[in-house]
Amino acid sequence: MKDTIYTIPVSEVFEPKEGCPLCRMRDTLEERCLEYIMGAAMMEPDVRQDTNRQGFCTDHFRMMLTRKNRLGLGLMLQSHLDYIRQEVVGAKAPILGKDKRLEKAREVDEGCYVCARIDWAMERMLDTILGLWQKEEAFRTLFSQQECICFPHYRLLAQKAQEKLPKKALPGFLEVAGGLTLGRLEALKGDVDRFCNLFDYRNAAPGPIPEEVRSSIERSISYLCARQIGDK
Ligand SMILES: [Zn+2]
Ligand SMILES: [Zn+2]
């Protein structure tokens, strides 16, 4: 397994200063993982063993379907279905020892190879980010210049910071990260308020709807789910 494909320079993620940097990091990791499993890794038995065992979530199956490699997906499904048949639903109950069939079924049902790889790589990148925060003034500046941090990634950062940062560094980090997520939340709330007010009967002729008001619903969902919804 080539772990190097999951290493992204932090500067590459934070330089664009557009949207949530952790969403950008996740998108890059996701893209690389999908590219890898549907390409170079197709013939690697250890990767195939993992995809057979873990399967994929609906989001990642959908993403694979949009790629022009139906045969690749077919081959992966072929051995994944075989695994489920032989090791899970079609497996005989053991005469002695623990019955692992339900455990295996849960892993297939709840697991996802792509999600697991992304989570693993994100953990390592978060460690790097918090390390840089402590060591480099320039990185603290770059971090504070981000446009926003979405809600799930704020939670992830805050949780990781609680575990990893020394006590004296924690409040400063939480204040900056919290400010970036709160700034976006307040702007969205303002736009959603304006959207809802359009339907107030006292606003009989509201005139043209500004773009930021029209898109406030999709953008709020994106902020809450760490996923791009709609066009913007
Ligand atoms: Zn995010
Ligand atoms: Zn997934």
JSON list of C-alpha atoms in Angstrom, two decimals, residues 14-99:
[
{"chain": "A", "resi": 14, "resn": "PHE", "atom": "CA", "xyz": [-3.98, 26.42, 3.29]},
{"chain": "A", "resi": 15, "resn": "GLU", "atom": "CA", "xyz": [-2.66, 28.71, 0.54]},
{"chain": "A", "resi": 16, "resn": "PRO", "atom": "CA", "xyz": [-5.86, 29.05, -1.54]},
{"chain": "A", "resi": 17, "resn": "LYS", "atom": "CA", "xyz": [-7.70, 30.73, 1.40]},
{"chain": "A", "resi": 18, "resn": "GLU", "atom": "CA", "xyz": [-11.04, 29.82, -0.09]},
{"chain": "A", "resi": 19, "resn": "GLY", "atom": "CA", "xyz": [-13.70, 27.91, 1.85]},
{"chain": "A", "resi": 20, "resn": "CYS", "atom": "CA", "xyz": [-12.82, 25.37, 4.55]},
{"chain": "A", "resi": 21, "resn": "PRO", "atom": "CA", "xyz": [-9.21, 24.15, 4.28]},
{"chain": "A", "resi": 22, "resn": "LEU", "atom": "CA", "xyz": [-10.06, 20.79, 5.84]},
{"chain": "A", "resi": 23, "resn": "CYS", "atom": "CA", "xyz": [-12.81, 20.19, 3.28]},
{"chain": "A", "resi": 24, "resn": "ARG", "atom": "CA", "xyz": [-10.18, 20.87, 0.62]},
{"chain": "A", "resi": 25, "resn": "MET", "atom": "CA", "xyz": [-7.80, 18.44, 2.34]},
{"chain": "A", "resi": 26, "resn": "ARG", "atom": "CA", "xyz": [-10.51, 15.76, 2.54]},
{"chain": "A", "resi": 27, "resn": "ASP", "atom": "CA", "xyz": [-11.47, 16.30, -1.13]},
{"chain": "A", "resi": 28, "resn": "THR", "atom": "CA", "xyz": [-7.84, 15.84, -2.22]},
{"chain": "A", "resi": 29, "resn": "LEU", "atom": "CA", "xyz": [-7.40, 12.69, -0.12]},
{"chain": "A", "resi": 30, "resn": "GLU", "atom": "CA", "xyz": [-10.69, 11.33, -1.40]},
{"chain": "A", "resi": 31, "resn": "GLU", "atom": "CA", "xyz": [-9.76, 12.01, -5.02]},
{"chain": "A", "resi": 32, "resn": "ARG", "atom": "CA", "xyz": [-6.38, 10.34, -4.61]},
{"chain": "A", "resi": 33, "resn": "CYS", "atom": "CA", "xyz": [-7.84, 7.31, -2.86]},
{"chain": "A", "resi": 34, "resn": "LEU", "atom": "CA", "xyz": [-10.53, 6.80, -5.52]},
{"chain": "A", "resi": 35, "resn": "GLU", "atom": "CA", "xyz": [-7.98, 7.27, -8.29]},
{"chain": "A", "resi": 36, "resn": "TYR", "atom": "CA", "xyz": [-5.70, 4.75, -6.63]},
{"chain": "A", "resi": 37, "resn": "ILE", "atom": "CA", "xyz": [-8.20, 1.99, -5.93]},
{"chain": "A", "resi": 38, "resn": "MET", "atom": "CA", "xyz": [-9.74, 2.25, -9.38]},
{"chain": "A", "resi": 39, "resn": "GLY", "atom": "CA", "xyz": [-6.35, 2.37, -11.06]},
{"chain": "A", "resi": 40, "resn": "ALA", "atom": "CA", "xyz": [-2.95, 1.29, -9.81]},
{"chain": "A", "resi": 41, "resn": "ALA", "atom": "CA", "xyz": [-4.26, -0.67, -6.81]},
{"chain": "A", "resi": 42, "resn": "MET", "atom": "CA", "xyz": [-6.71, -2.73, -8.83]},
{"chain": "A", "resi": 43, "resn": "MET", "atom": "CA", "xyz": [-4.29, -5.62, -9.04]},
{"chain": "A", "resi": 44, "resn": "GLU", "atom": "CA", "xyz": [-2.78, -5.29, -5.57]},
{"chain": "A", "resi": 45, "resn": "PRO", "atom": "CA", "xyz": [-4.03, -8.23, -3.49]},
{"chain": "A", "resi": 46, "resn": "ASP", "atom": "CA", "xyz": [-3.61, -6.50, -0.11]},
{"chain": "A", "resi": 47, "resn": "VAL", "atom": "CA", "xyz": [-5.78, -3.56, -1.19]},
{"chain": "A", "resi": 48, "resn": "ARG", "atom": "CA", "xyz": [-8.35, -5.94, -2.66]},
{"chain": "A", "resi": 49, "resn": "GLN", "atom": "CA", "xyz": [-8.44, -7.86, 0.61]},
{"chain": "A", "resi": 50, "resn": "ASP", "atom": "CA", "xyz": [-9.22, -4.63, 2.47]},
{"chain": "A", "resi": 51, "resn": "THR", "atom": "CA", "xyz": [-11.89, -3.48, 0.00]},
{"chain": "A", "resi": 52, "resn": "ASN", "atom": "CA", "xyz": [-13.47, -6.96, 0.15]},
{"chain": "A", "resi": 53, "resn": "ARG", "atom": "CA", "xyz": [-13.63, -6.81, 3.93]},
{"chain": "A", "resi": 54, "resn": "GLN", "atom": "CA", "xyz": [-14.70, -3.17, 4.36]},
{"chain": "A", "resi": 55, "resn": "GLY", "atom": "CA", "xyz": [-16.71, -2.42, 1.24]},
{"chain": "A", "resi": 56, "resn": "PHE", "atom": "CA", "xyz": [-17.80, 1.15, 0.54]},
{"chain": "A", "resi": 57, "resn": "CYS", "atom": "CA", "xyz": [-20.37, 3.68, 1.77]},
{"chain": "A", "resi": 58, "resn": "THR", "atom": "CA", "xyz": [-23.11, 4.98, -0.53]},
{"chain": "A", "resi": 59, "resn": "ASP", "atom": "CA", "xyz": [-21.32, 8.31, -1.15]},
{"chain": "A", "resi": 60, "resn": "HIS", "atom": "CA", "xyz": [-18.17, 6.56, -2.30]},
{"chain": "A", "resi": 61, "resn": "PHE", "atom": "CA", "xyz": [-20.01, 3.98, -4.41]},
{"chain": "A", "resi": 62, "resn": "ARG", "atom": "CA", "xyz": [-21.73, 6.94, -6.12]},
{"chain": "A", "resi": 63, "resn": "MET", "atom": "CA", "xyz": [-18.40, 8.65, -6.75]},
{"chain": "A", "resi": 64, "resn": "MET", "atom": "CA", "xyz": [-16.97, 5.46, -8.21]},
{"chain": "A", "resi": 65, "resn": "LEU", "atom": "CA", "xyz": [-20.00, 5.11, -10.47]},
{"chain": "A", "resi": 66, "resn": "THR", "atom": "CA", "xyz": [-19.34, 8.52, -12.03]},
{"chain": "A", "resi": 67, "resn": "ARG", "atom": "CA", "xyz": [-15.84, 7.42, -13.06]},
{"chain": "A", "resi": 68, "resn": "LYS", "atom": "CA", "xyz": [-15.39, 5.87, -16.44]},
{"chain": "A", "resi": 69, "resn": "ASN", "atom": "CA", "xyz": [-14.19, 2.52, -15.17]},
{"chain": "A", "resi": 70, "resn": "ARG", "atom": "CA", "xyz": [-17.18, 0.25, -14.84]},
{"chain": "A", "resi": 71, "resn": "LEU", "atom": "CA", "xyz": [-15.03, -2.82, -15.39]},
{"chain": "A", "resi": 72, "resn": "GLY", "atom": "CA", "xyz": [-12.76, -1.82, -12.50]},
{"chain": "A", "resi": 73, "resn": "LEU", "atom": "CA", "xyz": [-15.80, -1.39, -10.28]},
{"chain": "A", "resi": 74, "resn": "GLY", "atom": "CA", "xyz": [-17.19, -4.70, -11.54]},
{"chain": "A", "resi": 75, "resn": "LEU", "atom": "CA", "xyz": [-13.99, -6.55, -10.64]},
{"chain": "A", "resi": 76, "resn": "MET", "atom": "CA", "xyz": [-13.97, -5.03, -7.19]},
{"chain": "A", "resi": 77, "resn": "LEU", "atom": "CA", "xyz": [-17.62, -5.96, -6.67]},
{"chain": "A", "resi": 78, "resn": "GLN", "atom": "CA", "xyz": [-16.97, -9.47, -7.95]},
{"chain": "A", "resi": 79, "resn": "SER", "atom": "CA", "xyz": [-14.51, -10.28, -5.17]},
{"chain": "A", "resi": 80, "resn": "HIS", "atom": "CA", "xyz": [-16.40, -8.20, -2.55]},
{"chain": "A", "resi": 81, "resn": "LEU", "atom": "CA", "xyz": [-19.61, -10.18, -3.21]},
{"chain": "A", "resi": 82, "resn": "ASP", "atom": "CA", "xyz": [-17.58, -13.39, -3.14]},
{"chain": "A", "resi": 83, "resn": "TYR", "atom": "CA", "xyz": [-16.17, -12.43, 0.24]},
{"chain": "A", "resi": 84, "resn": "ILE", "atom": "CA", "xyz": [-19.65, -11.77, 1.65]},
{"chain": "A", "resi": 85, "resn": "ARG", "atom": "CA", "xyz": [-20.89, -15.08, 0.25]},
{"chain": "A", "resi": 86, "resn": "GLN", "atom": "CA", "xyz": [-18.01, -17.17, 1.52]},
{"chain": "A", "resi": 87, "resn": "GLU", "atom": "CA", "xyz": [-17.09, -15.48, 4.77]},
{"chain": "A", "resi": 88, "resn": "VAL", "atom": "CA", "xyz": [-20.32, -13.86, 5.95]},
{"chain": "A", "resi": 89, "resn": "VAL", "atom": "CA", "xyz": [-23.80, -14.89, 4.83]},
{"chain": "A", "resi": 90, "resn": "GLY", "atom": "CA", "xyz": [-22.85, -18.21, 3.24]},
{"chain": "A", "resi": 91, "resn": "ALA", "atom": "CA", "xyz": [-20.28, -19.23, 5.86]},
{"chain": "A", "resi": 92, "resn": "LYS", "atom": "CA", "xyz": [-21.04, -22.20, 8.04]},
{"chain": "A", "resi": 93, "resn": "ALA", "atom": "CA", "xyz": [-21.29, -21.64, 11.79]},
{"chain": "A", "resi": 94, "resn": "PRO", "atom": "CA", "xyz": [-18.11, -22.79, 13.50]},
{"chain": "A", "resi": 95, "resn": "ILE", "atom": "CA", "xyz": [-18.41, -25.96, 15.57]},
{"chain": "A", "resi": 96, "resn": "LEU", "atom": "CA", "xyz": [-15.80, -24.72, 18.00]},
{"chain": "A", "resi": 97, "resn": "GLY", "atom": "CA", "xyz": [-14.70, -21.18, 18.86]},
{"chain": "A", "resi": 98, "resn": "LYS", "atom": "CA", "xyz": [-16.29, -17.78, 18.33]},
{"chain": "A", "resi": 99, "resn": "ASP", "atom": "CA", "xyz": [-18.76, -17.17, 15.53]}
]
